[in-house]
Amino acid sequence: LLIGVPLLSGLVAGVTWLVTGRALRPVAGIRREMAAITASEDLTRRVPEPDTHDEIARLARTTNETLAALEAAVERQRRFVADASHELRSPIASLRTQLEVAAAHPGLLDLDGAVEDTVRLQHLAADLLLLARLDAGERPSDNRVDLAALAREEAGARTGVVVSETEPAEVAGSRG
């Protein structure tokens, strides 16, 4: 008994260690891949999914779904920044040109145009803030907006656009 019990305990411990190590090998693979993804910042990579139907396989699938959602969020943020910079370039360039002309020739200052461009910049900034909030999941207020009236209003401000009378088309949302 003095020899058999320690020998049997050692054998059970060794088998337990081997089985546990083999069972957790996929977790080590997932951890290594996540560390590599974090280091490389390459969100297109995915963790290996074992061919089993256990908790480890579900963990790998959930991790890959989280990575896909994170990749989509980063792409939306990149598009937003690109759109914002593109939309802001024109009015800023116009305003800068008007100010440079005014500095060189004070009599040629188009004050109305400068104010108009500044107001346009304010509207763009407000629209970009609204887009950022919507992208973050914030819901706009449930005001009623008549889309037909809004379309007539916008079309009336443009030359060469024919506006026909339509029935009101109200929706929940904001004018922005």
Tab-separated table of N, CA and C in Angstrom:
chain	number	residue	atom	x	y	z
A	1	LEU	N	0.821	-1.186	0.000
A	1	LEU	CA	0.000	0.000	0.000
A	1	LEU	C	0.875	1.263	0.000
A	2	LEU	N	1.986	1.177	0.726
A	2	LEU	CA	2.898	2.317	0.815
A	2	LEU	C	3.509	2.651	-0.550
A	3	ILE	N	3.695	1.697	-1.377
A	3	ILE	CA	4.275	1.919	-2.695
A	3	ILE	C	3.174	2.131	-3.738
A	4	GLY	N	2.078	1.414	-3.662
A	4	GLY	CA	1.024	1.445	-4.668
A	4	GLY	C	0.231	2.745	-4.713
A	5	VAL	N	-0.125	3.303	-3.536
A	5	VAL	CA	-0.928	4.531	-3.490
A	5	VAL	C	-0.170	5.709	-4.100
A	6	PRO	N	1.074	5.979	-3.712
A	6	PRO	CA	1.785	7.099	-4.348
A	6	PRO	C	1.993	6.880	-5.850
A	7	LEU	N	2.260	5.626	-6.245
A	7	LEU	CA	2.450	5.329	-7.652
A	7	LEU	C	1.160	5.549	-8.428
A	8	LEU	N	0.038	5.085	-7.886
A	8	LEU	CA	-1.263	5.287	-8.524
A	8	LEU	C	-1.630	6.771	-8.556
A	9	SER	N	-1.354	7.497	-7.477
A	9	SER	CA	-1.632	8.941	-7.437
A	9	SER	C	-0.809	9.674	-8.487
A	10	GLY	N	0.457	9.297	-8.640
A	10	GLY	CA	1.315	9.908	-9.652
A	10	GLY	C	0.809	9.614	-11.057
A	11	LEU	N	0.350	8.373	-11.278
A	11	LEU	CA	-0.183	8.005	-12.583
A	11	LEU	C	-1.458	8.789	-12.900
A	12	VAL	N	-2.361	8.910	-11.920
A	12	VAL	CA	-3.604	9.677	-12.105
A	12	VAL	C	-3.274	11.147	-12.370
A	13	ALA	N	-2.324	11.704	-11.645
A	13	ALA	CA	-1.927	13.106	-11.841
A	13	ALA	C	-1.348	13.309	-13.239
A	14	GLY	N	-0.514	12.382	-13.696
A	14	GLY	CA	0.080	12.493	-15.027
A	14	GLY	C	-0.966	12.412	-16.128
A	15	VAL	N	-1.905	11.471	-16.006
A	15	VAL	CA	-2.960	11.330	-17.008
A	15	VAL	C	-3.856	12.564	-16.992
A	16	THR	N	-4.192	13.067	-15.813
A	16	THR	CA	-5.017	14.277	-15.687
A	16	THR	C	-4.317	15.470	-16.345
A	17	TRP	N	-3.017	15.596	-16.115
A	17	TRP	CA	-2.255	16.697	-16.702
A	17	TRP	C	-2.261	16.608	-18.228
A	18	LEU	N	-2.058	15.414	-18.774
A	18	LEU	CA	-2.061	15.227	-20.228
A	18	LEU	C	-3.434	15.502	-20.833
A	19	VAL	N	-4.495	14.974	-20.218
A	19	VAL	CA	-5.846	15.167	-20.747
A	19	VAL	C	-6.256	16.639	-20.669
A	20	THR	N	-5.953	17.285	-19.565
A	20	THR	CA	-6.289	18.703	-19.403
A	20	THR	C	-5.518	19.551	-20.403
A	21	GLY	N	-4.234	19.262	-20.591
A	21	GLY	CA	-3.427	20.002	-21.564
A	21	GLY	C	-3.964	19.843	-22.977
A	22	ARG	N	-4.376	18.626	-23.317
A	22	ARG	CA	-4.930	18.374	-24.649
A	22	ARG	C	-6.275	19.079	-24.827
A	23	ALA	N	-7.087	19.082	-23.768
A	23	ALA	CA	-8.400	19.733	-23.847
A	23	ALA	C	-8.266	21.249	-23.952
A	24	LEU	N	-7.254	21.811	-23.343
A	24	LEU	CA	-7.083	23.269	-23.354
A	24	LEU	C	-6.171	23.763	-24.471
A	25	ARG	N	-5.651	22.884	-25.304
A	25	ARG	CA	-4.796	23.293	-26.418
A	25	ARG	C	-5.503	24.283	-27.351
A	26	PRO	N	-6.790	24.087	-27.692
A	26	PRO	CA	-7.468	25.083	-28.534
A	26	PRO	C	-7.555	26.466	-27.869
A	27	VAL	N	-7.691	26.480	-26.549
A	27	VAL	CA	-7.733	27.765	-25.835
A	27	VAL	C	-6.394	28.486	-25.985
A	28	ALA	N	-5.310	27.741	-25.921
A	28	ALA	CA	-3.983	28.343	-26.104
A	28	ALA	C	-3.853	28.899	-27.522
A	29	GLY	N	-4.395	28.174	-28.509
A	29	GLY	CA	-4.371	28.662	-29.893
A	29	GLY	C	-5.178	29.936	-30.053
A	30	ILE	N	-6.339	29.981	-29.420
A	30	ILE	CA	-7.180	31.188	-29.461
A	30	ILE	C	-6.448	32.354	-28.809
A	31	ARG	N	-5.823	32.091	-27.650
A	31	ARG	CA	-5.104	33.144	-26.946
A	31	ARG	C	-3.931	33.668	-27.771
A	32	ARG	N	-3.185	32.753	-28.413
A	32	ARG	CA	-2.044	33.178	-29.248
A	32	ARG	C	-2.518	34.039	-30.424
A	33	GLU	N	-3.592	33.607	-31.064
A	33	GLU	CA	-4.100	34.365	-32.221
A	33	GLU	C	-4.625	35.735	-31.787
A	34	MET	N	-5.311	35.791	-30.649
A	34	MET	CA	-5.798	37.084	-30.144
A	34	MET	C	-4.623	38.006	-29.819
A	35	ALA	N	-3.551	37.453	-29.256
A	35	ALA	CA	-2.358	38.264	-28.965
A	35	ALA	C	-1.750	38.778	-30.269
A	36	ALA	N	-1.717	37.934	-31.296
A	36	ALA	CA	-1.170	38.347	-32.591
A	36	ALA	C	-2.043	39.416	-33.240
A	37	ILE	N	-3.365	39.267	-33.136
A	37	ILE	CA	-4.287	40.258	-33.680
A	37	ILE	C	-4.112	41.591	-32.969
A	38	THR	N	-4.001	41.531	-31.653
A	38	THR	CA	-3.809	42.752	-30.873
A	38	THR	C	-2.497	43.444	-31.249
A	39	ALA	N	-1.437	42.656	-31.410
A	39	ALA	CA	-0.135	43.240	-31.748
A	39	ALA	C	-0.126	43.818	-33.161
A	40	SER	N	-0.775	43.147	-34.106
A	40	SER	CA	-0.733	43.597	-35.494
A	40	SER	C	-1.836	44.593	-35.828
A	41	GLU	N	-2.871	44.667	-34.993
A	41	GLU	CA	-4.042	45.512	-35.233
A	41	GLU	C	-4.730	45.154	-36.553
A	42	ASP	N	-4.569	43.915	-36.995
A	42	ASP	CA	-5.202	43.427	-38.221
A	42	ASP	C	-6.518	42.757	-37.841
A	43	LEU	N	-7.606	43.504	-37.976
A	43	LEU	CA	-8.912	42.995	-37.551
A	43	LEU	C	-9.548	42.063	-38.576
A	44	THR	N	-8.866	41.797	-39.682
A	44	THR	CA	-9.407	40.843	-40.654
A	44	THR	C	-9.065	39.407	-40.258
A	45	ARG	N	-8.115	39.248	-39.356
A	45	ARG	CA	-7.732	37.905	-38.902
A	45	ARG	C	-8.796	37.347	-37.967
A	46	ARG	N	-8.875	36.037	-37.901
A	46	ARG	CA	-9.831	35.367	-37.015
A	46	ARG	C	-9.115	34.271	-36.241
A	47	VAL	N	-9.693	33.913	-35.091
A	47	VAL	CA	-9.125	32.846	-34.270
A	47	VAL	C	-9.550	31.492	-34.844
A	48	PRO	N	-8.731	30.460	-34.625
A	48	PRO	CA	-9.096	29.134	-35.141
A	48	PRO	C	-10.300	28.577	-34.376
A	49	GLU	N	-11.236	27.991	-35.117
A	49	GLU	CA	-12.413	27.373	-34.494
A	49	GLU	C	-12.227	25.858	-34.515
A	50	PRO	N	-12.173	25.232	-33.340
A	50	PRO	CA	-12.032	23.774	-33.315
A	50	PRO	C	-13.276	23.093	-33.892
A	51	ASP	N	-13.094	21.865	-34.397
A	51	ASP	CA	-14.189	21.128	-35.012
A	51	ASP	C	-15.073	20.428	-33.987
A	52	THR	N	-14.998	20.852	-32.766
A	52	THR	CA	-15.809	20.233	-31.710
A	52	THR	C	-17.093	21.027	-31.518
A	53	HIS	N	-17.975	20.496	-30.721
A	53	HIS	CA	-19.236	21.191	-30.418
A	53	HIS	C	-19.316	21.473	-28.927
A	54	ASP	N	-18.242	22.036	-28.396
A	54	ASP	CA	-18.198	22.297	-26.962
A	54	ASP	C	-18.078	23.797	-26.699
A	55	GLU	N	-17.848	24.128	-25.449
A	55	GLU	CA	-17.749	25.535	-25.041
A	55	GLU	C	-16.575	26.247	-25.702
A	56	ILE	N	-15.497	25.540	-25.953
A	56	ILE	CA	-14.324	26.164	-26.565
A	56	ILE	C	-14.638	26.573	-28.013
A	57	ALA	N	-15.351	25.720	-28.733
A	57	ALA	CA	-15.745	26.069	-30.104
A	57	ALA	C	-16.702	27.250	-30.092
A	58	ARG	N	-17.635	27.283	-29.140
A	58	ARG	CA	-18.564	28.416	-29.034
A	58	ARG	C	-17.814	29.693	-28.661
A	59	LEU	N	-16.814	29.563	-27.794
A	59	LEU	CA	-15.981	30.722	-27.438
A	59	LEU	C	-15.256	31.263	-28.672
A	60	ALA	N	-14.706	30.377	-29.488
A	60	ALA	CA	-13.998	30.805	-30.705
A	60	ALA	C	-14.965	31.489	-31.675
A	61	ARG	N	-16.170	30.929	-31.857
A	61	ARG	CA	-17.154	31.553	-32.754
A	61	ARG	C	-17.560	32.931	-32.240
A	62	THR	N	-17.801	33.039	-30.937
A	62	THR	CA	-18.182	34.329	-30.346
A	62	THR	C	-17.048	35.339	-30.490
A	63	THR	N	-15.822	34.891	-30.302
A	63	THR	CA	-14.662	35.773	-30.461
A	63	THR	C	-14.570	36.273	-31.904
A	64	ASN	N	-14.785	35.391	-32.877
A	64	ASN	CA	-14.741	35.790	-34.288
A	64	ASN	C	-15.880	36.749	-34.626
A	65	GLU	N	-17.056	36.530	-34.054
A	65	GLU	CA	-18.171	37.457	-34.284
A	65	GLU	C	-17.852	38.825	-33.693
A	66	THR	N	-17.223	38.851	-32.520
A	66	THR	CA	-16.828	40.113	-31.891
A	66	THR	C	-15.787	40.826	-32.746
A	67	LEU	N	-14.829	40.072	-33.276
A	67	LEU	CA	-13.820	40.676	-34.154
A	67	LEU	C	-14.458	41.243	-35.417
A	68	ALA	N	-15.443	40.542	-35.978
A	68	ALA	CA	-16.129	41.041	-37.180
A	68	ALA	C	-16.881	42.332	-36.870
A	69	ALA	N	-17.556	42.388	-35.715
A	69	ALA	CA	-18.274	43.610	-35.331
A	69	ALA	C	-17.293	44.755	-35.096
A	70	LEU	N	-16.173	44.470	-34.487
A	70	LEU	CA	-15.155	45.491	-34.245
A	70	LEU	C	-14.568	45.990	-35.561
A	71	GLU	N	-14.321	45.084	-36.484
A	71	GLU	CA	-13.807	45.458	-37.806
A	71	GLU	C	-14.801	46.366	-38.531
A	72	ALA	N	-16.094	46.028	-38.456
A	72	ALA	CA	-17.122	46.857	-39.101
A	72	ALA	C	-17.184	48.236	-38.461
A	73	ALA	N	-17.068	48.300	-37.138
A	73	ALA	CA	-17.109	49.590	-36.445
A	73	ALA	C	-15.915	50.463	-36.829
A	74	VAL	N	-14.751	49.864	-36.934
A	74	VAL	CA	-13.553	50.622	-37.323
A	74	VAL	C	-13.700	51.123	-38.755
A	75	GLU	N	-14.261	50.288	-39.638
A	75	GLU	CA	-14.471	50.705	-41.031
A	75	GLU	C	-15.468	51.860	-41.112
A	76	ARG	N	-16.547	51.789	-40.310
A	76	ARG	CA	-17.520	52.896	-40.281
A	76	ARG	C	-16.844	54.176	-39.805
A	77	GLN	N	-15.989	54.061	-38.797
A	77	GLN	CA	-15.297	55.242	-38.281
A	77	GLN	C	-14.365	55.820	-39.348
A	78	ARG	N	-13.660	54.959	-40.076
A	78	ARG	CA	-12.772	55.445	-41.142
A	78	ARG	C	-13.564	56.177	-42.226
A	79	ARG	N	-14.705	55.584	-42.622
A	79	ARG	CA	-15.542	56.223	-43.652
A	79	ARG	C	-16.056	57.560	-43.151
A	80	PHE	N	-16.459	57.606	-41.882
A	80	PHE	CA	-16.978	58.842	-41.313
A	80	PHE	C	-15.913	59.938	-41.342
A	81	VAL	N	-14.709	59.613	-40.931
A	81	VAL	CA	-13.623	60.601	-40.923
A	81	VAL	C	-13.315	61.058	-42.347
A	82	ALA	N	-13.304	60.121	-43.300
A	82	ALA	CA	-13.040	60.495	-44.694
A	82	ALA	C	-14.156	61.391	-45.229
A	83	ASP	N	-15.410	61.039	-44.938
A	83	ASP	CA	-16.537	61.856	-45.391
A	83	ASP	C	-16.493	63.243	-44.757
A	84	ALA	N	-16.198	63.290	-43.467
A	84	ALA	CA	-16.154	64.574	-42.766
A	84	ALA	C	-15.077	65.467	-43.362
A	85	SER	N	-13.902	64.905	-43.592
A	85	SER	CA	-12.829	65.734	-44.133
A	85	SER	C	-13.162	66.198	-45.545
A	86	HIS	N	-13.783	65.330	-46.343
A	86	HIS	CA	-14.174	65.705	-47.707
A	86	HIS	C	-15.226	66.814	-47.692
A	87	GLU	N	-16.229	66.681	-46.847
A	87	GLU	CA	-17.315	67.661	-46.791
A	87	GLU	C	-16.849	69.016	-46.263
A	88	LEU	N	-15.868	69.031	-45.385
A	88	LEU	CA	-15.400	70.286	-44.794
A	88	LEU	C	-14.393	71.026	-45.676
A	89	ARG	N	-13.744	70.321	-46.593
A	89	ARG	CA	-12.714	70.939	-47.421
A	89	ARG	C	-13.229	72.105	-48.258
A	90	SER	N	-14.359	71.919	-48.949
A	90	SER	CA	-14.858	72.953	-49.869
A	90	SER	C	-15.200	74.262	-49.170
A	91	PRO	N	-16.045	74.255	-48.124
A	91	PRO	CA	-16.363	75.543	-47.499
A	91	PRO	C	-15.155	76.191	-46.822
A	92	ILE	N	-14.254	75.397	-46.308
A	92	ILE	CA	-13.061	75.974	-45.674
A	92	ILE	C	-12.184	76.624	-46.749
A	93	ALA	N	-12.011	75.955	-47.884
A	93	ALA	CA	-11.210	76.535	-48.976
A	93	ALA	C	-11.851	77.818	-49.486
A	94	SER	N	-13.171	77.830	-49.623
A	94	SER	CA	-13.880	79.019	-50.095
A	94	SER	C	-13.718	80.165	-49.104
A	95	LEU	N	-13.887	79.873	-47.839
A	95	LEU	CA	-13.751	80.899	-46.792
A	95	LEU	C	-12.321	81.441	-46.765
A	96	ARG	N	-11.336	80.541	-46.876
A	96	ARG	CA	-9.943	80.973	-46.868
A	96	ARG	C	-9.656	81.886	-48.061
A	97	THR	N	-10.160	81.512	-49.234
A	97	THR	CA	-9.961	82.341	-50.431
A	97	THR	C	-10.552	83.731	-50.235
A	98	GLN	N	-11.763	83.790	-49.706
A	98	GLN	CA	-12.413	85.086	-49.483
A	98	GLN	C	-11.625	85.926	-48.489
A	99	LEU	N	-11.109	85.294	-47.439
A	99	LEU	CA	-10.333	86.033	-46.444
A	99	LEU	C	-8.993	86.506	-47.013
A	100	GLU	N	-8.342	85.691	-47.850
A	100	GLU	CA	-7.079	86.103	-48.469
A	100	GLU	C	-7.298	87.264	-49.435
A	101	VAL	N	-8.399	87.204	-50.201
A	101	VAL	CA	-8.720	88.308	-51.106
A	101	VAL	C	-9.003	89.565	-50.292
A	102	ALA	N	-9.741	89.402	-49.187
A	102	ALA	CA	-10.066	90.555	-48.332
A	102	ALA	C	-8.815	91.158	-47.712
A	103	ALA	N	-7.839	90.301	-47.361
A	103	ALA	CA	-6.596	90.815	-46.779
A	103	ALA	C	-5.805	91.608	-47.822
A	104	ALA	N	-5.807	91.122	-49.062
A	104	ALA	CA	-5.056	91.809	-50.117
A	104	ALA	C	-5.810	93.014	-50.668
A	105	HIS	N	-7.141	92.904	-50.756
A	105	HIS	CA	-7.984	93.958	-51.324
A	105	HIS	C	-9.224	94.111	-50.448
A	106	PRO	N	-9.142	94.901	-49.378
A	106	PRO	CA	-10.258	95.011	-48.437
A	106	PRO	C	-11.578	95.434	-49.079
A	107	GLY	N	-11.518	96.141	-50.173
A	107	GLY	CA	-12.745	96.596	-50.834
A	107	GLY	C	-13.497	95.473	-51.542
A	108	LEU	N	-12.820	94.360	-51.804
A	108	LEU	CA	-13.448	93.246	-52.530
A	108	LEU	C	-14.043	92.175	-51.599
A	109	LEU	N	-14.052	92.445	-50.320
A	109	LEU	CA	-14.559	91.450	-49.361
A	109	LEU	C	-16.033	91.144	-49.631
A	110	ASP	N	-16.313	89.880	-49.852
A	110	ASP	CA	-17.686	89.401	-50.036
A	110	ASP	C	-18.165	88.929	-48.668
A	111	LEU	N	-18.627	89.877	-47.862
A	111	LEU	CA	-19.033	89.564	-46.499
A	111	LEU	C	-20.199	88.590	-46.460
A	112	ASP	N	-21.172	88.783	-47.362
A	112	ASP	CA	-22.316	87.856	-47.391
A	112	ASP	C	-21.854	86.439	-47.723
A	113	GLY	N	-20.940	86.300	-48.655
A	113	GLY	CA	-20.423	84.973	-49.021
A	113	GLY	C	-19.657	84.338	-47.878
A	114	ALA	N	-18.884	85.155	-47.160
A	114	ALA	CA	-18.125	84.629	-46.021
A	114	ALA	C	-19.064	84.160	-44.920
A	115	VAL	N	-20.093	84.947	-44.649
A	115	VAL	CA	-21.075	84.549	-43.636
A	115	VAL	C	-21.809	83.287	-44.084
A	116	GLU	N	-22.153	83.221	-45.365
A	116	GLU	CA	-22.845	82.048	-45.919
A	116	GLU	C	-21.984	80.787	-45.764
A	117	ASP	N	-20.685	80.903	-46.070
A	117	ASP	CA	-19.781	79.763	-45.926
A	117	ASP	C	-19.622	79.362	-44.458
A	118	THR	N	-19.593	80.351	-43.576
A	118	THR	CA	-19.482	80.052	-42.146
A	118	THR	C	-20.726	79.321	-41.651
A	119	VAL	N	-21.893	79.768	-42.100
A	119	VAL	CA	-23.140	79.090	-41.726
A	119	VAL	C	-23.144	77.668	-42.282
A	120	ARG	N	-22.653	77.510	-43.507
A	120	ARG	CA	-22.583	76.171	-44.105
A	120	ARG	C	-21.666	75.270	-43.283
A	121	LEU	N	-20.533	75.810	-42.825
A	121	LEU	CA	-19.629	75.039	-41.966
A	121	LEU	C	-20.316	74.632	-40.668
A	122	GLN	N	-21.100	75.544	-40.080
A	122	GLN	CA	-21.830	75.227	-38.852
A	122	GLN	C	-22.819	74.091	-39.100
A	123	HIS	N	-23.530	74.147	-40.226
A	123	HIS	CA	-24.497	73.093	-40.553
A	123	HIS	C	-23.786	71.753	-40.777
A	124	LEU	N	-22.651	71.803	-41.482
A	124	LEU	CA	-21.892	70.575	-41.705
A	124	LEU	C	-21.411	69.974	-40.387
A	125	ALA	N	-20.915	70.826	-39.499
A	125	ALA	CA	-20.448	70.337	-38.197
A	125	ALA	C	-21.603	69.716	-37.413
A	126	ALA	N	-22.771	70.360	-37.454
A	126	ALA	CA	-23.942	69.815	-36.760
A	126	ALA	C	-24.371	68.488	-37.384
A	127	ASP	N	-24.341	68.409	-38.727
A	127	ASP	CA	-24.695	67.158	-39.401
A	127	ASP	C	-23.712	66.043	-39.065
A	128	LEU	N	-22.421	66.375	-39.028
A	128	LEU	CA	-21.412	65.375	-38.689
A	128	LEU	C	-21.581	64.890	-37.247
A	129	LEU	N	-21.915	65.803	-36.348
A	129	LEU	CA	-22.166	65.410	-34.967
A	129	LEU	C	-23.382	64.495	-34.883
A	130	LEU	N	-24.422	64.814	-35.637
A	130	LEU	CA	-25.609	63.959	-35.675
A	130	LEU	C	-25.262	62.575	-36.212
A	131	LEU	N	-24.475	62.520	-37.299
A	131	LEU	CA	-24.065	61.223	-37.845
A	131	LEU	C	-23.251	60.421	-36.835
A	132	ALA	N	-22.353	61.090	-36.121
A	132	ALA	CA	-21.551	60.393	-35.114
A	132	ALA	C	-22.442	59.829	-34.016
A	133	ARG	N	-23.422	60.607	-33.592
A	133	ARG	CA	-24.341	60.131	-32.544
A	133	ARG	C	-25.175	58.964	-33.041
A	134	LEU	N	-25.664	59.051	-34.286
A	134	LEU	CA	-26.453	57.949	-34.847
A	134	LEU	C	-25.601	56.702	-34.991
A	135	ASP	N	-24.349	56.878	-35.406
A	135	ASP	CA	-23.440	55.750	-35.556
A	135	ASP	C	-23.137	55.102	-34.210
A	136	ALA	N	-23.168	55.915	-33.152
A	136	ALA	CA	-22.924	55.386	-31.806
A	136	ALA	C	-24.166	54.725	-31.227
A	137	GLY	N	-25.264	54.746	-31.977
A	137	GLY	CA	-26.468	54.069	-31.511
A	137	GLY	C	-27.482	54.979	-30.848
A	138	GLU	N	-27.190	56.258	-30.755
A	138	GLU	CA	-28.135	57.189	-30.142
A	138	GLU	C	-29.312	57.414	-31.087
A	139	ARG	N	-30.492	57.376	-30.573
A	139	ARG	CA	-31.692	57.559	-31.384
A	139	ARG	C	-32.084	59.033	-31.394
A	140	PRO	N	-32.471	59.560	-32.570
A	140	PRO	CA	-32.924	60.957	-32.608
A	140	PRO	C	-34.277	61.071	-31.914
A	141	SER	N	-34.646	62.296	-31.603
A	141	SER	CA	-35.934	62.508	-30.951
A	141	SER	C	-37.057	62.092	-31.886
A	142	ASP	N	-38.199	61.756	-31.330
A	142	ASP	CA	-39.332	61.290	-32.129
A	142	ASP	C	-40.212	62.441	-32.598
A	143	ASN	N	-39.604	63.499	-33.120
A	143	ASN	CA	-40.370	64.598	-33.698
A	143	ASN	C	-40.980	64.125	-35.014
A	144	ARG	N	-42.051	64.755	-35.418
A	144	ARG	CA	-42.677	64.443	-36.702
A	144	ARG	C	-42.129	65.420	-37.745
A	145	VAL	N	-41.707	64.893	-38.890
A	145	VAL	CA	-41.155	65.706	-39.966
A	145	VAL	C	-41.938	65.395	-41.239
A	146	ASP	N	-42.362	66.445	-41.930
A	146	ASP	CA	-43.072	66.280	-43.191
A	146	ASP	C	-42.026	66.252	-44.308
A	147	LEU	N	-41.767	65.062	-44.846
A	147	LEU	CA	-40.745	64.916	-45.882
A	147	LEU	C	-41.117	65.654	-47.162
A	148	ALA	N	-42.403	65.694	-47.488
A	148	ALA	CA	-42.832	66.390	-48.705
A	148	ALA	C	-42.516	67.882	-48.592
A	149	ALA	N	-42.817	68.476	-47.442
A	149	ALA	CA	-42.530	69.902	-47.240
A	149	ALA	C	-41.024	70.157	-47.238
A	150	LEU	N	-40.279	69.265	-46.623
A	150	LEU	CA	-38.825	69.400	-46.585
A	150	LEU	C	-38.242	69.320	-48.002
A	151	ALA	N	-38.746	68.382	-48.820
A	151	ALA	CA	-38.279	68.252	-50.202
A	151	ALA	C	-38.632	69.502	-51.019
A	152	ARG	N	-39.865	70.021	-50.825
A	152	ARG	CA	-40.258	71.249	-51.544
A	152	ARG	C	-39.355	72.413	-51.148
A	153	GLU	N	-39.070	72.508	-49.865
A	153	GLU	CA	-38.221	73.582	-49.344
A	153	GLU	C	-36.816	73.517	-49.952
A	154	GLU	N	-36.237	72.330	-49.973
A	154	GLU	CA	-34.888	72.164	-50.520
A	154	GLU	C	-34.882	72.381	-52.033
A	155	ALA	N	-35.879	71.865	-52.718
A	155	ALA	CA	-35.944	72.011	-54.180
A	155	ALA	C	-36.191	73.460	-54.565
A	156	GLY	N	-36.982	74.183	-53.771
A	156	GLY	CA	-37.265	75.584	-54.059
A	156	GLY	C	-36.028	76.453	-53.979
A	157	ALA	N	-35.030	76.026	-53.225
A	157	ALA	CA	-33.800	76.802	-53.083
A	157	ALA	C	-32.859	76.585	-54.267
A	158	ARG	N	-33.201	75.683	-55.163
A	158	ARG	CA	-32.355	75.366	-56.319
A	158	ARG	C	-33.005	75.903	-57.596
A	159	THR	N	-32.177	76.316	-58.516
A	159	THR	CA	-32.706	76.831	-59.778
A	159	THR	C	-32.924	75.684	-60.748
A	160	GLY	N	-33.960	75.817	-61.560
A	160	GLY	CA	-34.237	74.823	-62.579
A	160	GLY	C	-34.926	73.573	-62.062
A	161	VAL	N	-35.393	73.600	-60.825
A	161	VAL	CA	-36.066	72.430	-60.251
A	161	VAL	C	-37.557	72.717	-60.217
A	162	VAL	N	-38.338	71.814	-60.792
A	162	VAL	CA	-39.789	71.962	-60.798
A	162	VAL	C	-40.340	71.193	-59.607
A	163	VAL	N	-41.183	71.870	-58.819
A	163	VAL	CA	-41.750	71.253	-57.626
A	163	VAL	C	-43.243	71.068	-57.834
A	164	SER	N	-43.713	69.848	-57.663
A	164	SER	CA	-45.149	69.605	-57.781
A	164	SER	C	-45.729	69.420	-56.383
A	165	GLU	N	-46.984	69.733	-56.237
A	165	GLU	CA	-47.648	69.583	-54.942
A	165	GLU	C	-47.869	68.105	-54.648
A	166	THR	N	-47.546	67.716	-53.444
A	166	THR	CA	-47.772	66.347	-53.006
A	166	THR	C	-48.444	66.381	-51.644
A	167	GLU	N	-48.994	65.263	-51.275
A	167	GLU	CA	-49.606	65.165	-49.957
A	167	GLU	C	-48.519	65.068	-48.899
A	168	PRO	N	-48.822	65.505	-47.673
A	168	PRO	CA	-47.809	65.400	-46.612
A	168	PRO	C	-47.379	63.953	-46.400
A	169	ALA	N	-46.090	63.797	-46.109
A	169	ALA	CA	-45.535	62.479	-45.820
A	169	ALA	C	-44.751	62.580	-44.517
A	170	GLU	N	-45.451	62.397	-43.411
A	170	GLU	CA	-44.803	62.584	-42.103
A	170	GLU	C	-44.134	61.300	-41.640
A	171	VAL	N	-42.951	61.496	-41.067
A	171	VAL	CA	-42.200	60.386	-40.476
A	171	VAL	C	-41.651	60.830	-39.123
A	172	ALA	N	-41.302	59.878	-38.293
A	172	ALA	CA	-40.663	60.191	-37.008
A	172	ALA	C	-39.182	60.421	-37.259
A	173	GLY	N	-38.630	61.493	-36.762
A	173	GLY	CA	-37.215	61.772	-36.949
A	173	GLY	C	-36.913	63.234	-36.747
A	174	SER	N	-35.760	63.635	-37.237
A	174	SER	CA	-35.369	65.039	-37.137
A	174	SER	C	-35.098	65.567	-38.535
A	175	ARG	N	-35.184	66.862	-38.721
A	175	ARG	CA	-34.955	67.457	-40.038
A	175	ARG	C	-33.528	67.175	-40.509
A	176	GLY	N	-32.600	67.104	-39.602
A	176	GLY	CA	-31.214	66.815	-39.971
A	176	GLY	C	-31.066	65.447	-40.580
